[in-house]
CSV table of N, CA, C and O in Angstrom, one decimal:
chain,number,residue,atom,x,y,z
A,210,MET,N,-13.2,49.4,48.8
A,210,MET,CA,-14.6,49.3,49.3
A,210,MET,C,-15.4,48.4,48.4
A,210,MET,O,-16.2,47.6,48.9
A,211,GLN,N,-15.1,48.4,47.1
A,211,GLN,CA,-15.9,47.6,46.1
A,211,GLN,C,-15.7,46.1,46.4
A,211,GLN,O,-16.7,45.3,46.4
A,212,SER,N,-14.5,45.7,46.7
A,212,SER,CA,-14.3,44.3,47.0
A,212,SER,C,-15.0,43.9,48.3
A,212,SER,O,-15.5,42.7,48.4
A,213,PHE,N,-15.0,44.7,49.3
A,213,PHE,CA,-15.7,44.5,50.5
A,213,PHE,C,-17.2,44.3,50.3
A,213,PHE,O,-17.8,43.3,50.7
A,214,ALA,N,-17.8,45.2,49.5
A,214,ALA,CA,-19.2,45.1,49.1
A,214,ALA,C,-19.5,43.9,48.3
A,214,ALA,O,-20.5,43.2,48.6
A,215,THR,N,-18.6,43.5,47.4
A,215,THR,CA,-18.8,42.3,46.6
A,215,THR,C,-18.7,41.0,47.5
A,215,THR,O,-19.6,40.1,47.4
A,216,ARG,N,-17.7,41.0,48.3
A,216,ARG,CA,-17.6,39.9,49.2
A,216,ARG,C,-18.8,39.6,50.1
A,216,ARG,O,-19.2,38.4,50.2
A,217,TYR,N,-19.4,40.6,50.6
A,217,TYR,CA,-20.6,40.4,51.5
A,217,TYR,C,-21.9,40.6,50.7
A,217,TYR,O,-22.9,40.7,51.4
A,218,ARG,N,-21.8,40.8,49.4
A,218,ARG,CA,-23.0,41.0,48.6
A,218,ARG,C,-23.9,42.1,49.1
A,218,ARG,O,-25.2,42.0,49.2
A,219,LEU,N,-23.3,43.3,49.3
A,219,LEU,CA,-24.0,44.4,49.7
A,219,LEU,C,-24.7,45.1,48.5
A,219,LEU,O,-24.1,45.1,47.4
A,220,THR,N,-25.8,45.7,48.7
A,220,THR,CA,-26.5,46.4,47.6
A,220,THR,C,-25.7,47.7,47.5
A,220,THR,O,-25.0,48.2,48.4
A,221,GLN,N,-26.0,48.4,46.4
A,221,GLN,CA,-25.4,49.8,46.2
A,221,GLN,C,-25.8,50.7,47.3
A,221,GLN,O,-25.0,51.5,47.8
A,222,ARG,N,-27.1,50.7,47.7
A,222,ARG,CA,-27.5,51.6,48.8
A,222,ARG,C,-26.9,51.2,50.1
A,222,ARG,O,-26.5,52.1,50.9
A,223,GLU,N,-26.8,49.9,50.4
A,223,GLU,CA,-26.1,49.5,51.7
A,223,GLU,C,-24.7,49.9,51.7
A,223,GLU,O,-24.2,50.4,52.7
A,224,SER,N,-24.0,49.8,50.5
A,224,SER,CA,-22.6,50.3,50.5
A,224,SER,C,-22.5,51.8,50.7
A,224,SER,O,-21.6,52.3,51.4
A,225,GLU,N,-23.4,52.5,50.1
A,225,GLU,CA,-23.5,54.0,50.3
A,225,GLU,C,-23.7,54.3,51.7
A,225,GLU,O,-22.9,55.2,52.3
A,226,ILE,N,-24.6,53.7,52.4
A,226,ILE,CA,-24.9,54.0,53.8
A,226,ILE,C,-23.7,53.6,54.7
A,226,ILE,O,-23.3,54.2,55.6
A,227,LEU,N,-23.1,52.4,54.3
A,227,LEU,CA,-21.9,52.0,55.1
A,227,LEU,C,-20.8,53.1,55.0
A,227,LEU,O,-20.2,53.4,56.0
A,228,ILE,N,-20.5,53.6,53.8
A,228,ILE,CA,-19.5,54.6,53.7
A,228,ILE,C,-19.8,55.9,54.4
A,228,ILE,O,-19.0,56.4,55.2
A,229,LEU,N,-21.1,56.3,54.3
A,229,LEU,CA,-21.5,57.5,55.0
A,229,LEU,C,-21.4,57.4,56.5
A,229,LEU,O,-21.0,58.3,57.3
A,230,SER,N,-21.7,56.2,57.0
A,230,SER,CA,-21.7,55.9,58.5
A,230,SER,C,-20.3,55.7,59.0
A,230,SER,O,-19.9,56.4,59.9
A,231,VAL,N,-19.6,54.8,58.4
A,231,VAL,CA,-18.3,54.4,59.0
A,231,VAL,C,-17.2,55.3,58.5
A,231,VAL,O,-16.3,55.7,59.3
A,232,VAL,N,-17.1,55.6,57.3
A,232,VAL,CA,-16.0,56.4,56.7
A,232,VAL,C,-16.2,57.9,57.1
A,232,VAL,O,-15.2,58.5,57.6
A,233,TYR,N,-17.4,58.4,56.9
A,233,TYR,CA,-17.6,59.9,57.1
A,233,TYR,C,-18.2,60.1,58.5
A,233,TYR,O,-18.2,61.3,58.9
A,234,GLY,N,-18.6,59.1,59.2
A,234,GLY,CA,-19.1,59.3,60.6
A,234,GLY,C,-20.4,60.0,60.7
A,234,GLY,O,-20.8,60.6,61.7
A,235,PHE,N,-21.2,60.0,59.6
A,235,PHE,CA,-22.6,60.6,59.7
A,235,PHE,C,-23.5,59.9,60.6
A,235,PHE,O,-23.4,58.7,60.8
A,236,THR,N,-24.4,60.6,61.2
A,236,THR,CA,-25.4,60.0,62.0
A,236,THR,C,-26.5,59.5,61.1
A,236,THR,O,-26.6,59.8,59.9
A,237,ASN,N,-27.4,58.7,61.7
A,237,ASN,CA,-28.5,58.2,60.9
A,237,ASN,C,-29.4,59.3,60.3
A,237,ASN,O,-29.8,59.2,59.2
A,238,ARG,N,-29.6,60.4,61.1
A,238,ARG,CA,-30.3,61.5,60.6
A,238,ARG,C,-29.6,62.2,59.4
A,238,ARG,O,-30.2,62.5,58.4
A,239,GLU,N,-28.3,62.4,59.6
A,239,GLU,CA,-27.6,63.0,58.5
A,239,GLU,C,-27.6,62.1,57.2
A,239,GLU,O,-27.7,62.7,56.1
A,240,ILE,N,-27.5,60.8,57.4
A,240,ILE,CA,-27.6,59.9,56.3
A,240,ILE,C,-29.0,60.0,55.6
A,240,ILE,O,-29.1,60.1,54.4
A,241,SER,N,-30.0,60.0,56.4
A,241,SER,CA,-31.4,60.1,55.9
A,241,SER,C,-31.6,61.4,55.1
A,241,SER,O,-32.2,61.4,54.0
A,242,GLU,N,-31.0,62.5,55.6
A,242,GLU,CA,-31.2,63.8,54.9
A,242,GLU,C,-30.4,63.7,53.6
A,242,GLU,O,-30.9,64.2,52.5
A,243,LYS,N,-29.2,63.2,53.6
A,243,LYS,CA,-28.3,63.1,52.4
A,243,LYS,C,-28.9,62.2,51.3
A,243,LYS,O,-28.9,62.5,50.1
A,244,CYS,N,-29.5,61.1,51.7
A,244,CYS,CA,-30.0,60.1,50.8
A,244,CYS,C,-31.5,60.3,50.5
A,244,CYS,O,-32.1,59.6,49.7
A,245,VAL,N,-32.1,61.2,51.2
A,245,VAL,CA,-33.5,61.6,51.0
A,245,VAL,C,-34.4,60.3,51.3
A,245,VAL,O,-35.2,59.9,50.5
A,246,ILE,N,-34.1,59.7,52.5
A,246,ILE,CA,-34.9,58.5,52.9
A,246,ILE,C,-35.1,58.8,54.4
A,246,ILE,O,-34.5,59.6,55.1
A,247,SER,N,-36.0,58.0,55.0
A,247,SER,CA,-36.3,58.2,56.4
A,247,SER,C,-35.2,57.5,57.3
A,247,SER,O,-34.5,56.7,56.8
A,248,GLU,N,-35.2,58.0,58.6
A,248,GLU,CA,-34.2,57.4,59.5
A,248,GLU,C,-34.5,55.9,59.7
A,248,GLU,O,-33.5,55.1,59.9
A,249,LYS,N,-35.7,55.5,59.7
A,249,LYS,CA,-36.1,54.1,59.8
A,249,LYS,C,-35.5,53.3,58.7
A,249,LYS,O,-35.0,52.2,58.9
A,250,THR,N,-35.6,53.8,57.5
A,250,THR,CA,-35.0,53.2,56.3
A,250,THR,C,-33.5,53.0,56.5
A,250,THR,O,-32.9,52.0,56.2
A,251,VAL,N,-32.8,54.0,57.0
A,251,VAL,CA,-31.4,54.0,57.2
A,251,VAL,C,-31.1,52.9,58.2
A,251,VAL,O,-30.2,52.0,58.0
A,252,LYS,N,-31.9,52.8,59.3
A,252,LYS,CA,-31.7,51.8,60.3
A,252,LYS,C,-31.9,50.4,59.7
A,252,LYS,O,-31.2,49.4,60.0
A,253,ASN,N,-32.9,50.2,58.8
A,253,ASN,CA,-33.2,49.0,58.2
A,253,ASN,C,-32.0,48.6,57.3
A,253,ASN,O,-31.6,47.4,57.3
A,254,HIS,N,-31.4,49.5,56.5
A,254,HIS,CA,-30.3,49.2,55.7
A,254,HIS,C,-29.1,48.8,56.5
A,254,HIS,O,-28.4,47.8,56.2
A,255,LEU,N,-28.8,49.5,57.6
A,255,LEU,CA,-27.7,49.2,58.5
A,255,LEU,C,-27.9,47.8,59.1
A,255,LEU,O,-27.0,47.0,59.2
A,256,SER,N,-29.1,47.5,59.5
A,256,SER,CA,-29.4,46.2,60.1
A,256,SER,C,-29.2,45.1,59.1
A,256,SER,O,-28.6,44.0,59.4
A,257,ASN,N,-29.7,45.3,57.8
A,257,ASN,CA,-29.5,44.3,56.8
A,257,ASN,C,-28.0,44.0,56.5
A,257,ASN,O,-27.6,42.9,56.4
A,258,LEU,N,-27.3,45.1,56.4
A,258,LEU,CA,-25.8,44.9,56.0
A,258,LEU,C,-25.1,44.3,57.2
A,258,LEU,O,-24.2,43.5,57.0
A,259,MET,N,-25.4,44.7,58.4
A,259,MET,CA,-24.8,44.1,59.5
A,259,MET,C,-25.1,42.6,59.6
A,259,MET,O,-24.2,41.8,60.0
A,260,ASN,N,-26.3,42.2,59.3
A,260,ASN,CA,-26.6,40.7,59.2
A,260,ASN,C,-25.8,40.0,58.2
A,260,ASN,O,-25.3,38.9,58.4
A,261,LYS,N,-25.7,40.6,57.0
A,261,LYS,CA,-24.9,40.0,55.9
A,261,LYS,C,-23.5,39.8,56.3
A,261,LYS,O,-22.9,38.8,55.9
A,262,ILE,N,-22.9,40.8,57.0
A,262,ILE,CA,-21.5,40.8,57.4
A,262,ILE,C,-21.3,39.9,58.6
A,262,ILE,O,-20.2,39.4,58.8
A,263,GLY,N,-22.3,39.8,59.4
A,263,GLY,CA,-22.1,39.1,60.7
A,263,GLY,C,-21.6,39.9,61.8
A,263,GLY,O,-21.1,39.4,62.8
A,264,ALA,N,-21.8,41.2,61.7
A,264,ALA,CA,-21.4,42.2,62.8
A,264,ALA,C,-22.6,42.5,63.7
A,264,ALA,O,-23.7,42.7,63.2
A,265,ARG,N,-22.4,42.4,65.0
A,265,ARG,CA,-23.4,42.7,65.9
A,265,ARG,C,-23.4,44.1,66.5
A,265,ARG,O,-24.2,44.5,67.3
A,266,SER,N,-22.4,44.9,66.1
A,266,SER,CA,-22.3,46.2,66.6
A,266,SER,C,-21.6,47.1,65.5
A,266,SER,O,-20.9,46.5,64.6
A,267,MET,N,-21.7,48.4,65.6
A,267,MET,CA,-21.0,49.3,64.7
A,267,MET,C,-19.5,49.2,64.9
A,267,MET,O,-18.8,49.3,63.9
A,268,ARG,N,-19.1,49.0,66.1
A,268,ARG,CA,-17.7,48.8,66.4
A,268,ARG,C,-17.1,47.6,65.6
A,268,ARG,O,-16.0,47.7,65.0
A,269,LYS,N,-17.8,46.5,65.6
A,269,LYS,CA,-17.4,45.3,64.9
A,269,LYS,C,-17.4,45.5,63.4
A,269,LYS,O,-16.5,45.1,62.7
A,270,LEU,N,-18.4,46.2,62.9
A,270,LEU,CA,-18.5,46.5,61.5
A,270,LEU,C,-17.3,47.4,61.1
A,270,LEU,O,-16.7,47.1,60.1
A,271,PHE,N,-17.0,48.4,61.8
A,271,PHE,CA,-15.8,49.2,61.5
A,271,PHE,C,-14.5,48.4,61.5
A,271,PHE,O,-13.7,48.5,60.6
A,272,SER,N,-14.4,47.5,62.5
A,272,SER,CA,-13.2,46.7,62.6
A,272,SER,C,-13.1,45.8,61.4
A,272,SER,O,-12.0,45.7,60.9
A,273,LEU,N,-14.1,45.2,61.0
A,273,LEU,CA,-14.1,44.3,59.8
A,273,LEU,C,-13.7,45.1,58.6
A,273,LEU,O,-13.0,44.6,57.7
A,274,LEU,N,-14.3,46.2,58.4
A,274,LEU,CA,-14.0,47.1,57.2
A,274,LEU,C,-12.6,47.5,57.2
A,274,LEU,O,-11.9,47.5,56.2
A,275,LEU,N,-12.1,47.9,58.4
A,275,LEU,CA,-10.7,48.4,58.5
A,275,LEU,C,-9.7,47.2,58.2
A,275,LEU,O,-8.7,47.3,57.5
A,276,PHE,N,-10.0,46.0,58.8
A,276,PHE,CA,-9.2,44.8,58.6
A,276,PHE,C,-9.1,44.5,57.1
A,276,PHE,O,-8.1,44.2,56.5
A,277,HIS,N,-10.3,44.6,56.4
A,277,HIS,CA,-10.4,44.3,55.0
A,277,HIS,C,-9.5,45.2,54.2
A,277,HIS,O,-8.8,44.9,53.3
A,278,ALA,N,-9.6,46.5,54.6
A,278,ALA,CA,-8.9,47.6,53.9
A,278,ALA,C,-7.4,47.4,54.0
A,278,ALA,O,-6.6,47.5,53.1
A,279,LEU,N,-6.9,47.0,55.2
A,279,LEU,CA,-5.5,46.9,55.5
A,279,LEU,C,-4.9,45.6,54.9
A,279,LEU,O,-3.8,45.6,54.6
A,280,SER,N,-5.8,44.6,54.8
A,280,SER,CA,-5.3,43.3,54.2
A,280,SER,C,-5.4,43.2,52.7
A,280,SER,O,-4.9,42.3,52.1
A,281,SER,N,-6.0,44.2,52.1
A,281,SER,CA,-6.1,44.2,50.6
A,281,SER,C,-4.9,44.8,50.0
A,281,SER,O,-4.2,45.6,50.4
């Protein structure tokens, strides 16, 4: 995960939200409760990291993360 975050220059918070969303399958609400931030902030972080990665959907984001993990 660290190499993925480094490659796409994700912040620590973006990496945390990515893990909670993609790896653990948490909803935005669950992430907001766990991180003690608003759902809007979660959405903003997801939008920012998706822009950095070039993913236009959560499905594509998951696919890129999985591909990276399998090719490492």
